[in-house]
Structure formats: C-alpha cells, structure tokens
Amino acid sequence: LTPRPRRVLHVCTDLACKTAGADRLAAAAERELGAAGQEAGDLQWLRSPCLGVCERAPAALVFEAGEVAAEQVLAPTDADELLAAARTGPSVGPDPTAHEPPVAASVPQAGEAGLRLLRRVGTVDPGSLDAYRAAGGYTALRRALTIGPSGVIREVTDSGLTGRGGAAFPTGRKWAATAGQPETPHYLVCNADESEPGTFKDRVLLEGDPFAVVEAMTIAGFAVGARRGYLYLRGEYPRALHRIRHAIAEARHRGFLGHDVMGHPGFHFEIEIRRGAGAYICGEETAIFNSIEGFRGEPRSKPPFPVEKGLFGKPTAVNNIETLANIPLVLEEGGAAYAGIGTERSTGSKLFCLSGAVRRPGVYEVPFGTTLGELLDLAGGVAEGRSLRAVLLGGAAGGFVRADELDLPLTLEDARAAGTTLGSGVVLALDDRADLADLLLRIAAFFRDESCGQCVPCRIGTVRQEEALHRLVRSRDPADTSLLREVGQVMRDSSICGLGQTAWNAIESALDRLGLLTGTDGTTSPGGTP
C-alpha cells in the first residue's frame, strides 16, 4: 500500500539466471544502489522471480512509471548495462522492444524442415497479416466455419490433443463440456501468464507468431460458443504485448475479428488483453478469473468447474498459448492425421524450454516420444570439460532426473511412470558446477513468496518447508528430512490448488532421486557443492 519510486529495477535471481551468474549482478546492484527494496531517491531495485527470458540469462527488467509507462528487458545483461539502465531508465520509442534480439535467436531450430508449431517463427514477419496468410494462416479458421462448432470439437477430440500447461487435460472434452452448457454467455480465456521458472515457450509463440494465437483463439471461441475471449498476459513480456496488440488490431481491421468474422453471418468474436502483475498464482485457471474480474488472485474451490461456472460465473474454456497453437494444425490436417504424430497417448509435438548448462539454450520442438538425451543433444549438450549432474524437468513444480536417466521418453505416460512430470516443458540442465542445495532453497523461497495464502496447508507449509530445508542444508539432521516429508505430504493432499500440491515435488525428487542432503549424493560441503 506504499507508493514505490518512479523507477524500479527487477534483477532475476531465479533458477536459470542463478546458474548464469545472477548473484553477481545482485551483488553489484547492492554495492552501487543499496540494499534490495531500499529507496534511493527515485530508484529502487528488487530481486525478482523468473522473467521468462531464461534462454538469454542472466536477465533484468527496468520499469519507469509515467503518463505512458515504459519498460525494458535486459537479457543477457552484465553489471555495467544493469547499472546504466538503473540510472537512465528504460529506452523509449515507437517500438520500445526494438533493441531486443530477433525472436529467431530463441529458436535454434528456426527454419528447419519438420517444424510445426515453430514453423513460422523466424521465417515469417510477425507483424504482417499478409505474410501470415501467405504462409497458410486463416485456412484453419475458414475450415472451422465450414464444418461448424461440433465439427471442430470432433476434430480436436479425434486429435487426442491435451493441455500443454502441465495438467494435460483432453482439450476436446473441455470444449465439448463448455459448448454443451445451456447458460450463456460463454467465455474463452487464453492463459498467457507463463510464470513457471524456466518457462518461455509461450512468449516465443506470442512474439514470433502472434496471428496464429489470434486465429486459434477465434477458432476456440467459435467452437465453445463464446463471443469474447480474454488473453491474460504476464506483465513482464513487453515485446509479446506489443506484437499481440498489433495482431489483434490488424485482424479486427481486416475482418478476422469483430462482427461477422470472415463474412460468416452471426459469428461475432472479440479479444481483450488483460495484463498480469507478477503473481504466479494467477496462472491457475480459476485465479485468472478472479484477477480478470478485479478481485484478489486466489484459486476457487472446485466443483463447480470452469466449464460450468467460470469467468463472471458463466461457462468458460481455459487454454494456454501452446495448446491453442496446435488448433490450426488440427483443423488443417484433420484430427486423425494429427494423432499420427507422437505416441498413442501423447499425440503431436511438444515445445521444451532448454536453459542452464546447455550450449544452445532456447525453445525446441520435438515429437512426443523423443528421449531426454536426444533433446539435450539438439541443444549441444553441456560445455566441453563439464559433465551433466542432473536435469530439472517441469520447472519448480517438477522433478529432478539423474544424468543416467537420459533414455527417458518424453511422453506424459513415461514421465508419470518414472515418477516425474513434463509440466510446462522446462528442461534446466545442471552441470557439475551447480550448487543443487542452493537451487532447492531458491525453489522453496519461490513457493513461499508466491503462495496466495488462502489455504492453511500452503500458506504455512511453504514457510515450514523452507525453514526445514535451511536447517537440513546446515546440519543434515534426519529429523528435518522427516519433517519435510510430512509437511510436503500435507501440502500435496490438502492444498486448494496446484501451487501447494506441487510445492514439494522438486525437493522430494532431490532427496529421493539424487540423494541430495541425505548423505548419499557424494557432497562434501553443507551447501551441497561437490
């Protein structure tokens, strides 16, 4: 409730940036600008959770309030650039994001044959509707209008497409349930609040292929009977905001949004952007509803489920960016053909966000069933002279995989059988220099900070988890291990939403899979460094 200084510098100290030297940047900021959170005139700097540019770590974001607010992402950055931006503020201009490297730099596979979701990123001008249409854009919407809402839902169901945000719920079932509700109006929510540490694939799609997102949302709205869709975008993505705003305006101007879309009488659809304000919890599908409605971002108890009573108490379908990006492919190819890619239970291709110790970090697209080792090879593996120690799969809410488990097929069913998860597609590679105990402490602090506090198991459990972990790092007392397991199980069993239910996952896997802090991991220092 206290006004902040006009200029705020956010220095990311989350997982990928931490492995890339973020602590040195934070030390430089503290040395020159004072303690984090301390006001120095019109300036303040803060340690920040993930900014979603992990492939260009370490990263920072400088924000300046004003009649027209300005913000600038610095990634990768160093101490000199960081301090200069703190003193002069973000760059401004017609396109405040023009200084950022091209989106293709975040997609090492850009231009390669066989890409599907990424086929236009880096090869088609993201600001040109004509270029998008020349590359096949809006053929899927045209087919959708021909076969009707039930036909679209049938194709999506036949495709076997599941949600790509981590829950993996069948998309066709969700759409059919929403479309079948008698109460009106229906709504569509596109979840672009990509706040899982290590995740940046949705940002790349928004920046590199924004018209595909607009087309996919329009198809989804048509299928579920919605006339309005809300795109909930995380606040730390200035270039994604700039690109998607332009795409929506162009589509509306050319008749691909608004009244009688593409000349189809009676089909009216609009898209409204709502920006998040840095709350990880608002990535939960019902917390999004509260945020859009102007309330505190807290999850709602289920049932009723969103397909029955969602946004404004009306039937609502919620999908994330990557899920929706698959929809044009399903309509262009047909559901059965789409299902022929990947495996029987995990169809299609999947985007993975590789960061950390790999040589070529970025977003990679591979068919489901590709092994973890093959994916790491695409990214060039770890640097010469280093060895892979572990991989964090699925992000802060995911789990660790050992270096001898790289033959793991990347499918929903194989990950589940192996006791881990694909989550939102995070693949954070850690080499032999990584301080895994320090990373675990960062994960624990992340969940403590991001808990909305609504339910007791998560509000108290995340704090007790971090306290016990600090003691365990110092003393390796088995009593703290037992306490961690008890607290973790309570959070998993009784938290209202996925934040509390998964807050223990990575720590549990580090204890059980890596033997970390239990005396079986070969570490020699209290911090866990070999």
Coordinates of C-alpha atoms in Angstrom, one line a residue:
L1 CA 0.0 0.0 0.0
T2 CA 3.1 2.3 0.0
P3 CA 3.9 4.1 -3.3
R4 CA 7.0 2.9 -4.9
P5 CA 9.7 5.1 -6.5
R6 CA 9.2 6.1 -10.1
R7 CA 11.9 3.7 -11.5
V8 CA 12.2 0.1 -10.4
L9 CA 14.9 -2.4 -11.5
H10 CA 14.0 -6.1 -11.2
V11 CA 17.0 -8.4 -11.2
C12 CA 16.1 -12.0 -11.8
T13 CA 17.6 -14.4 -9.3
D14 CA 15.6 -17.4 -10.2
L15 CA 16.8 -20.8 -11.4
A16 CA 18.2 -20.3 -14.9
C17 CA 19.6 -16.8 -14.1
K18 CA 21.1 -18.1 -10.8
T19 CA 23.1 -20.7 -12.8
A20 CA 24.2 -17.9 -15.2
G21 CA 25.6 -15.5 -12.6
A22 CA 22.6 -13.6 -11.3
D23 CA 24.0 -13.5 -7.8
R24 CA 27.0 -11.4 -9.1
L25 CA 24.5 -8.9 -10.7
A26 CA 22.6 -8.7 -7.5
A27 CA 25.8 -8.1 -5.6
A28 CA 26.8 -5.3 -8.0
A29 CA 23.3 -3.7 -7.6
E30 CA 23.6 -3.9 -3.8
R31 CA 27.1 -2.4 -3.9
E32 CA 26.1 0.6 -6.1
L33 CA 22.4 1.1 -5.4
G34 CA 22.0 0.0 -1.8
A35 CA 20.1 -3.0 -0.3
A36 CA 17.3 -4.6 -2.3
G37 CA 14.0 -2.9 -1.6
Q38 CA 15.7 0.2 -0.3
E39 CA 14.7 3.5 -1.9
A40 CA 17.5 5.6 -3.4
G41 CA 15.7 8.8 -4.5
D42 CA 13.5 7.9 -7.4
L43 CA 15.0 4.4 -7.8
Q44 CA 14.6 1.0 -6.2
W45 CA 15.9 -2.4 -7.2
L46 CA 14.4 -5.7 -6.3
R47 CA 15.3 -9.4 -6.5
S48 CA 12.8 -10.9 -9.0
P49 CA 11.4 -14.3 -9.7
C50 CA 11.7 -15.6 -13.3
L51 CA 11.3 -13.0 -16.0
G52 CA 10.6 -15.6 -18.8
V53 CA 13.8 -15.0 -20.8
C54 CA 15.8 -17.9 -19.5
E55 CA 17.5 -18.7 -22.8
R56 CA 19.2 -15.2 -22.5
A57 CA 20.1 -15.4 -18.8
P58 CA 21.0 -13.5 -16.7
A59 CA 18.1 -11.1 -17.1
A60 CA 16.7 -7.9 -15.6
L61 CA 13.7 -5.7 -16.2
V62 CA 13.7 -1.9 -15.7
F63 CA 10.3 -0.2 -15.3
E64 CA 9.5 3.5 -15.1
A65 CA 6.1 5.0 -14.2
G66 CA 4.7 8.0 -16.0
E67 CA 1.8 9.2 -18.1
V68 CA 3.0 6.5 -20.5
A69 CA 4.8 3.8 -18.6
A70 CA 8.0 2.4 -20.1
E71 CA 9.7 -0.9 -19.5
Q72 CA 12.8 -2.7 -20.9
V73 CA 14.0 -6.2 -20.7
L74 CA 17.8 -6.6 -20.4
A75 CA 18.9 -10.1 -21.4
P76 CA 21.6 -11.2 -21.3
T77 CA 22.9 -8.4 -19.2
D78 CA 26.0 -7.5 -17.2
A79 CA 26.7 -5.3 -14.3
D80 CA 27.6 -2.2 -16.4
E81 CA 24.4 -2.4 -18.5
L82 CA 22.4 -3.1 -15.5
L83 CA 23.6 -0.1 -13.5
A84 CA 23.4 2.2 -16.6
A85 CA 19.7 1.2 -17.1
A86 CA 19.0 1.8 -13.4
R87 CA 20.3 5.3 -13.7
T88 CA 18.9 6.3 -17.1
G89 CA 15.7 4.3 -17.2
P90 CA 14.3 2.1 -20.0
S91 CA 14.6 3.1 -23.6
V92 CA 11.5 4.6 -25.3
G93 CA 10.3 4.9 -28.8
P94 CA 7.6 3.8 -31.3
D95 CA 8.7 0.2 -30.6
P96 CA 10.3 0.0 -27.1
T97 CA 11.3 -3.6 -27.7
A98 CA 13.2 -2.9 -30.9
H99 CA 16.6 -3.3 -29.1
E100 CA 15.8 -7.0 -28.2
P101 CA 17.4 -9.7 -30.3
P102 CA 15.2 -11.3 -33.0
V103 CA 12.9 -14.0 -31.8
A104 CA 14.6 -16.5 -34.1
A105 CA 17.6 -16.3 -31.7
S106 CA 15.4 -18.0 -29.1
V107 CA 14.6 -20.9 -31.5
P108 CA 17.9 -22.7 -32.5
Q109 CA 15.8 -24.9 -34.9
A110 CA 14.3 -21.8 -36.8
G111 CA 13.8 -22.5 -40.5
E112 CA 14.4 -26.3 -40.2
A113 CA 12.1 -28.7 -42.1
G114 CA 9.6 -30.6 -40.0
L115 CA 8.8 -27.9 -37.5
R116 CA 5.1 -27.5 -36.8
L117 CA 4.3 -25.1 -34.0
L118 CA 7.5 -23.2 -34.7
R119 CA 7.4 -23.3 -38.5
R120 CA 6.8 -19.6 -39.0
V121 CA 8.9 -18.3 -36.1
G122 CA 12.0 -16.6 -37.6
T123 CA 10.8 -17.1 -41.2
V124 CA 7.6 -15.1 -41.4
D125 CA 7.3 -11.4 -40.5
P126 CA 5.3 -11.5 -37.2
G127 CA 3.9 -8.0 -37.9
S128 CA 2.4 -8.8 -41.3
L129 CA -1.0 -10.3 -41.7
D130 CA -0.5 -10.7 -45.4
A131 CA 2.8 -12.7 -44.7
Y132 CA 0.9 -14.9 -42.2
R133 CA -1.9 -15.6 -44.7
A134 CA 0.7 -16.4 -47.4
A135 CA 2.2 -19.0 -45.0
G136 CA -1.1 -20.7 -44.6
G137 CA -2.7 -18.5 -42.0
Y138 CA -6.5 -18.5 -41.6
T139 CA -7.1 -21.6 -43.7
A140 CA -7.9 -23.4 -40.4
L141 CA -10.5 -20.8 -39.4
R142 CA -12.1 -21.0 -42.8
R143 CA -12.4 -24.8 -42.5
A144 CA -13.8 -24.3 -38.9
L145 CA -16.5 -22.0 -40.2
T146 CA -17.4 -24.7 -42.9
I147 CA -17.7 -27.7 -40.6
G148 CA -19.3 -25.8 -37.7
P149 CA -18.7 -25.9 -33.9
S150 CA -19.5 -29.6 -33.4
G151 CA -17.2 -30.5 -36.3
V152 CA -14.3 -28.5 -34.8
I153 CA -14.8 -30.2 -31.4
R154 CA -14.9 -33.6 -33.1
E155 CA -11.6 -33.0 -34.9
V156 CA -10.0 -31.7 -31.7
T157 CA -11.2 -34.8 -29.8
D158 CA -10.0 -37.1 -32.5
S159 CA -6.6 -35.5 -32.4
G160 CA -6.0 -36.5 -28.8
L161 CA -4.7 -33.0 -28.0
T162 CA -4.2 -32.4 -24.3
G163 CA -3.4 -29.3 -22.4
R164 CA 0.2 -28.1 -22.6
G165 CA 0.3 -26.1 -19.4
G166 CA 1.0 -29.1 -17.2
A167 CA -2.3 -30.6 -16.4
A168 CA -2.7 -32.4 -19.7
F169 CA -6.5 -32.5 -19.7
P170 CA -8.1 -33.5 -23.0
T171 CA -8.9 -30.3 -24.9
G172 CA -11.8 -31.8 -26.9
R173 CA -13.6 -32.9 -23.7
K174 CA -13.1 -29.4 -22.2
W175 CA -14.5 -27.7 -25.2
A176 CA -17.4 -30.1 -25.6
A177 CA -18.4 -29.6 -21.9
T178 CA -18.2 -25.8 -22.3
A179 CA -20.2 -25.8 -25.5
G180 CA -22.9 -28.0 -24.0
Q181 CA -23.8 -25.7 -21.1
P182 CA -27.2 -24.1 -21.6
E183 CA -26.3 -21.0 -19.6
T184 CA -25.0 -18.0 -21.6
P185 CA -22.8 -16.2 -22.4
H186 CA -19.8 -18.5 -22.7
Y187 CA -16.3 -17.2 -22.4
L188 CA -12.8 -18.2 -23.6
V189 CA -9.7 -17.4 -21.6
C190 CA -6.2 -17.8 -23.1
N191 CA -3.7 -18.3 -20.2
A192 CA -0.5 -16.5 -21.2
D193 CA 0.5 -15.9 -17.6
E194 CA 3.6 -18.1 -18.1
S195 CA 5.3 -17.7 -14.7
E196 CA 6.8 -21.1 -14.1
P197 CA 10.5 -20.6 -13.5
G198 CA 12.3 -21.8 -16.6
T199 CA 9.4 -21.5 -19.0
F200 CA 9.4 -19.2 -22.0
K201 CA 7.8 -21.1 -24.9
D202 CA 4.5 -19.1 -24.9
R203 CA 6.5 -15.9 -25.0
V204 CA 8.3 -17.1 -28.1
L205 CA 5.0 -18.0 -29.8
L206 CA 3.4 -14.6 -29.0
E207 CA 6.5 -12.8 -30.2
G208 CA 7.2 -14.9 -33.3
D209 CA 3.7 -16.0 -34.5
P210 CA 1.1 -13.7 -32.9
F211 CA -1.5 -14.0 -35.7
A212 CA -1.6 -17.8 -35.1
V213 CA -2.6 -17.1 -31.5
V214 CA -5.4 -14.8 -32.7
E215 CA -6.6 -17.3 -35.2
A216 CA -6.5 -20.1 -32.7
M217 CA -8.5 -18.1 -30.1
T218 CA -11.1 -17.3 -32.7
I219 CA -11.5 -21.0 -33.6
A220 CA -11.8 -21.9 -29.9
G221 CA -14.4 -19.1 -29.4
F222 CA -16.4 -20.4 -32.4
A223 CA -16.3 -24.0 -31.1
V224 CA -17.4 -23.2 -27.5
G225 CA -19.9 -20.6 -28.4
A226 CA -18.0 -17.6 -26.9
R227 CA -18.2 -14.1 -28.3
R228 CA -15.4 -12.7 -26.2
G229 CA -12.0 -14.1 -25.4
Y230 CA -9.6 -12.7 -22.7
L231 CA -5.9 -13.1 -23.3
Y232 CA -4.3 -12.9 -19.8
L233 CA -0.7 -11.9 -20.4
R234 CA 2.1 -11.8 -17.8
G235 CA 3.2 -8.3 -17.2
E236 CA 6.9 -8.9 -17.8
Y237 CA 6.5 -9.5 -21.6
P238 CA 6.7 -6.1 -23.2
R239 CA 7.5 -7.4 -26.7
A240 CA 4.8 -10.0 -26.6
L241 CA 2.3 -7.3 -25.6
H242 CA 3.4 -5.1 -28.4
R243 CA 3.2 -7.9 -31.0
I244 CA -0.2 -9.3 -29.9
R245 CA -1.8 -5.9 -29.6
H246 CA -0.8 -5.2 -33.2
A247 CA -2.0 -8.6 -34.4
I248 CA -5.4 -8.1 -32.8
A249 CA -5.8 -4.6 -34.3
E250 CA -4.8 -5.9 -37.7
A251 CA -7.2 -8.8 -37.6
R252 CA -10.0 -6.6 -36.5
H253 CA -9.3 -4.1 -39.2
R254 CA -9.3 -6.8 -41.9
G255 CA -12.5 -8.6 -40.7
F256 CA -10.9 -11.5 -38.9
L257 CA -12.3 -10.3 -35.6
G258 CA -15.4 -8.4 -34.6
H259 CA -18.8 -8.8 -36.3
D260 CA -19.4 -11.5 -38.9
V261 CA -15.9 -12.9 -38.7
M262 CA -14.6 -13.7 -42.2
G263 CA -18.0 -12.8 -43.6
H264 CA -19.7 -15.6 -41.5
P265 CA -23.1 -14.2 -40.5
G266 CA -23.8 -14.4 -36.8
F267 CA -20.3 -15.2 -35.6
H268 CA -19.0 -12.3 -33.6
F269 CA -15.8 -12.6 -31.6
E270 CA -13.6 -10.1 -29.8
I271 CA -10.3 -10.5 -27.9
E272 CA -9.4 -8.4 -24.9
I273 CA -5.9 -8.3 -23.3
R274 CA -5.6 -8.3 -19.6
R275 CA -2.1 -8.0 -18.1
G276 CA -1.0 -9.8 -15.0
A277 CA 1.0 -8.1 -12.3
G278 CA 3.6 -10.7 -11.4
A279 CA 1.6 -13.2 -9.5
Y280 CA 2.5 -16.8 -10.2
I281 CA -0.8 -18.0 -8.6
C282 CA -2.8 -16.2 -11.4
G283 CA -1.6 -18.9 -13.8
E284 CA -4.1 -21.2 -12.0
E285 CA -7.2 -21.4 -14.1
T286 CA -9.6 -20.1 -11.5
A287 CA -7.3 -17.4 -10.0
I288 CA -7.2 -16.0 -13.5
F289 CA -11.0 -15.5 -13.3
N290 CA -10.7 -13.5 -10.1
S291 CA -7.9 -11.4 -11.5
I292 CA -9.8 -10.5 -14.7
E293 CA -12.9 -9.7 -12.6
G294 CA -10.9 -7.3 -10.5
F295 CA -10.6 -9.4 -7.3
R296 CA -7.6 -10.8 -5.5
G297 CA -5.9 -13.5 -7.5
E298 CA -6.9 -16.6 -5.5
P299 CA -8.0 -20.0 -6.7
R300 CA -11.6 -21.0 -6.4
S301 CA -12.7 -24.3 -4.9
K302 CA -13.9 -26.9 -7.4
P303 CA -16.5 -28.0 -8.2
P304 CA -18.1 -26.2 -9.8
F305 CA -15.6 -26.4 -12.6
P306 CA -14.8 -23.6 -15.1
V307 CA -16.8 -25.3 -17.9
E308 CA -19.9 -24.8 -15.7
K309 CA -19.2 -21.6 -13.7
G310 CA -16.0 -19.8 -14.7
L311 CA -15.4 -16.2 -15.6
F312 CA -18.2 -14.0 -14.3
G313 CA -20.0 -17.2 -13.2
K314 CA -20.5 -18.3 -16.8
P315 CA -19.3 -21.4 -18.7
T316 CA -15.6 -20.9 -19.6
A317 CA -12.9 -22.7 -21.5
V318 CA -9.3 -22.0 -20.4
N319 CA -6.4 -23.0 -22.6
N320 CA -2.8 -21.9 -22.6
I321 CA -0.9 -20.5 -25.6
E322 CA 0.9 -23.7 -26.7
T323 CA -2.4 -25.7 -26.5
L324 CA -4.2 -23.2 -28.7
A325 CA -1.2 -23.0 -31.2
N326 CA -2.0 -26.7 -32.0
I327 CA -5.5 -25.9 -33.0
P328 CA -4.8 -24.6 -36.6
L329 CA -2.7 -27.7 -37.2
V330 CA -5.5 -30.0 -36.1
L331 CA -8.0 -28.2 -38.5
E332 CA -5.6 -28.1 -41.4
E333 CA -4.6 -31.8 -41.2
G334 CA -7.6 -33.4 -39.6
G335 CA -7.7 -34.9 -36.1
A336 CA -6.7 -38.4 -37.2
A337 CA -3.6 -37.2 -39.1
Y338 CA -2.6 -35.1 -36.2
A339 CA -2.9 -38.1 -33.8
G340 CA -0.4 -40.0 -36.0
I341 CA 2.4 -37.9 -34.7
G342 CA 3.9 -38.7 -31.3
T343 CA 2.7 -41.7 -29.4
E344 CA -0.8 -43.2 -28.9
R345 CA -1.4 -41.5 -25.6
S346 CA 0.7 -38.3 -26.1
T347 CA -0.1 -37.1 -29.6
G348 CA 1.5 -34.3 -31.6
S349 CA 4.7 -32.4 -30.8
K350 CA 5.8 -30.6 -27.7
L351 CA 7.7 -27.4 -27.0
F352 CA 10.5 -27.7 -24.5
C353 CA 12.4 -24.7 -22.9
L354 CA 16.0 -25.6 -22.5
S355 CA 18.2 -23.5 -20.3
G356 CA 21.0 -23.8 -17.8
A357 CA 24.2 -25.6 -18.8
V358 CA 23.4 -26.4 -22.4
R359 CA 25.4 -24.9 -25.2
R360 CA 22.4 -23.7 -27.3
P361 CA 19.5 -22.7 -24.9
G362 CA 16.1 -21.9 -26.4
V363 CA 12.8 -23.4 -27.4
Y364 CA 12.9 -26.8 -29.1
E365 CA 10.1 -28.6 -30.8
V366 CA 10.2 -32.4 -30.9
P367 CA 7.5 -35.2 -31.3
F368 CA 6.3 -36.8 -28.1
G369 CA 8.5 -39.9 -27.5
T370 CA 11.8 -38.2 -28.2
T371 CA 14.2 -39.1 -25.3
L372 CA 15.6 -36.6 -22.9
G373 CA 19.1 -37.4 -24.1
E374 CA 18.1 -36.7 -27.7
L375 CA 16.6 -33.4 -26.7
L376 CA 19.8 -32.4 -24.8
D377 CA 21.9 -33.4 -27.9
L378 CA 19.8 -31.0 -30.0
A379 CA 20.9 -28.2 -27.7
G380 CA 24.5 -29.2 -27.9
G381 CA 24.8 -30.9 -24.5
V382 CA 26.9 -29.3 -21.8
A383 CA 30.0 -27.3 -22.4
E384 CA 33.3 -29.1 -23.1
G385 CA 35.1 -30.2 -20.0
R386 CA 31.9 -30.2 -17.9
S387 CA 29.7 -33.2 -17.0
L388 CA 25.9 -33.3 -16.6
R389 CA 24.9 -33.6 -13.0
A390 CA 21.1 -33.5 -13.2
V391 CA 18.1 -32.1 -15.1
L392 CA 15.2 -30.3 -13.6
L393 CA 12.2 -31.4 -15.6
G394 CA 9.0 -29.5 -15.5
G395 CA 10.2 -26.4 -13.6
A396 CA 9.9 -25.5 -9.9
A397 CA 6.9 -27.7 -9.6
G398 CA 8.6 -30.6 -11.5
G399 CA 11.3 -33.0 -10.5
F400 CA 14.9 -33.9 -11.0
V401 CA 16.2 -36.5 -13.4
R402 CA 19.7 -38.1 -12.9
A403 CA 22.3 -38.0 -15.6
D404 CA 22.0 -41.8 -16.0
E405 CA 18.3 -41.5 -16.9
L406 CA 18.5 -39.6 -20.2
D407 CA 16.9 -42.5 -22.1
L408 CA 13.5 -41.3 -20.6
P409 CA 11.0 -40.9 -23.4
L410 CA 9.4 -37.5 -23.2
T411 CA 5.7 -38.5 -23.0
L412 CA 3.1 -37.9 -20.4
E413 CA 2.8 -41.6 -19.6
D414 CA 6.5 -42.3 -19.4
A415 CA 7.2 -39.3 -17.3
R416 CA 4.4 -40.4 -14.9
A417 CA 5.8 -43.9 -14.8
A418 CA 9.2 -42.6 -14.0
G419 CA 7.9 -40.6 -11.1
T420 CA 8.4 -37.2 -12.7
T421 CA 6.4 -34.8 -14.9
L422 CA 6.9 -32.9 -18.1
G423 CA 4.9 -30.0 -16.6
S424 CA 5.1 -26.9 -18.8
G425 CA 8.1 -28.1 -20.7
V426 CA 11.0 -26.8 -18.6
V427 CA 14.4 -28.6 -19.1
L428 CA 17.0 -27.0 -16.9
A429 CA 20.4 -28.7 -17.3
L430 CA 22.8 -28.6 -14.4
D431 CA 26.4 -29.4 -14.7
D432 CA 29.0 -30.4 -12.1
R433 CA 29.4 -26.8 -11.0
A434 CA 25.8 -26.4 -9.9
D435 CA 25.0 -25.9 -6.2
L436 CA 21.9 -28.0 -6.1
A437 CA 21.2 -27.2 -2.4
D438 CA 21.2 -23.5 -3.2
L439 CA 18.7 -24.2 -6.1
L440 CA 16.5 -26.1 -3.7
L441 CA 16.5 -23.2 -1.3
R442 CA 15.5 -20.9 -4.2
I443 CA 12.6 -23.1 -5.1
A444 CA 11.4 -23.2 -1.5
A445 CA 11.6 -19.4 -1.3
F446 CA 9.7 -19.1 -4.6
F447 CA 6.8 -21.1 -3.4
R448 CA 6.8 -19.3 0.0
D449 CA 6.6 -15.9 -1.8
E450 CA 4.1 -17.0 -4.5
S451 CA 1.6 -18.7 -2.2
C452 CA -1.6 -16.6 -2.2
G453 CA -2.1 -17.5 1.5
Q454 CA -5.8 -18.6 1.1
C455 CA -5.4 -22.1 2.4
V456 CA -3.5 -23.1 5.6
P457 CA -1.6 -26.1 4.2
C458 CA 0.1 -24.0 1.6
R459 CA 0.4 -20.7 3.5
I460 CA 2.0 -22.4 6.5
G461 CA 3.5 -25.4 4.7
T462 CA 5.7 -23.4 2.3
V463 CA 7.2 -21.4 5.2
R464 CA 7.9 -24.6 7.3
Q465 CA 9.3 -26.3 4.2
E466 CA 11.8 -23.5 3.6
E467 CA 12.8 -23.4 7.3
A468 CA 13.4 -27.1 7.5
L469 CA 15.4 -27.1 4.3
H470 CA 17.7 -24.3 5.6
R471 CA 18.3 -26.4 8.7
L472 CA 18.9 -29.6 6.6
V473 CA 21.4 -27.8 4.5
R474 CA 23.3 -26.7 7.6
S475 CA 23.2 -29.8 9.7
R476 CA 21.9 -32.8 7.7
D477 CA 19.6 -33.8 10.6
P478 CA 17.4 -36.7 9.7
A479 CA 14.6 -35.2 11.8
D480 CA 14.4 -32.3 9.3
T481 CA 14.1 -34.8 6.4
S482 CA 11.2 -36.5 8.2
L483 CA 9.6 -33.1 8.8
L484 CA 10.0 -32.1 5.2
R485 CA 8.3 -35.3 4.0
E486 CA 5.4 -34.8 6.5
V487 CA 4.9 -31.1 5.5
G488 CA 5.2 -32.0 1.8
Q489 CA 2.6 -34.7 2.0
V490 CA 0.1 -32.5 3.9
M491 CA 0.5 -29.7 1.2
R492 CA 0.1 -32.3 -1.6
D493 CA -3.0 -33.8 0.0
S494 CA -4.9 -30.8 1.2
S495 CA -3.9 -27.6 -0.6
I496 CA -6.7 -26.0 -2.6
C497 CA -4.8 -25.7 -5.9
G498 CA -1.7 -27.0 -7.8
L499 CA 0.7 -24.5 -6.2
G500 CA 0.6 -26.1 -2.8
Q501 CA 0.0 -29.6 -4.2
T502 CA 3.3 -29.4 -6.2
A503 CA 5.5 -27.2 -3.9
W504 CA 7.2 -30.3 -2.5
N505 CA 7.8 -32.1 -5.8
A506 CA 11.3 -30.8 -6.7
I507 CA 12.6 -31.1 -3.2
E508 CA 11.2 -34.6 -2.8
S509 CA 12.9 -35.7 -6.0
A510 CA 16.2 -34.2 -5.0
L511 CA 16.1 -36.1 -1.7
D512 CA 15.0 -39.4 -3.2
R513 CA 16.3 -39.4 -6.8
L514 CA 19.6 -37.6 -6.3
G515 CA 20.2 -38.5 -2.7
L516 CA 20.8 -34.8 -2.0
L517 CA 21.3 -33.8 1.6
T518 CA 20.8 -37.4 2.7
G519 CA 24.5 -38.4 2.7
T520 CA 24.2 -40.5 -0.5
D521 CA 24.9 -37.8 -3.1
G522 CA 28.6 -37.6 -2.6
T523 CA 28.6 -33.9 -1.5
T524 CA 31.2 -32.7 0.9
S525 CA 30.1 -29.3 1.9
P526 CA 26.9 -28.2 3.7
G527 CA 25.8 -26.2 0.6
G528 CA 25.8 -29.4 -1.5
T529 CA 28.6 -28.4 -3.8
P530 CA 30.7 -31.4 -4.8

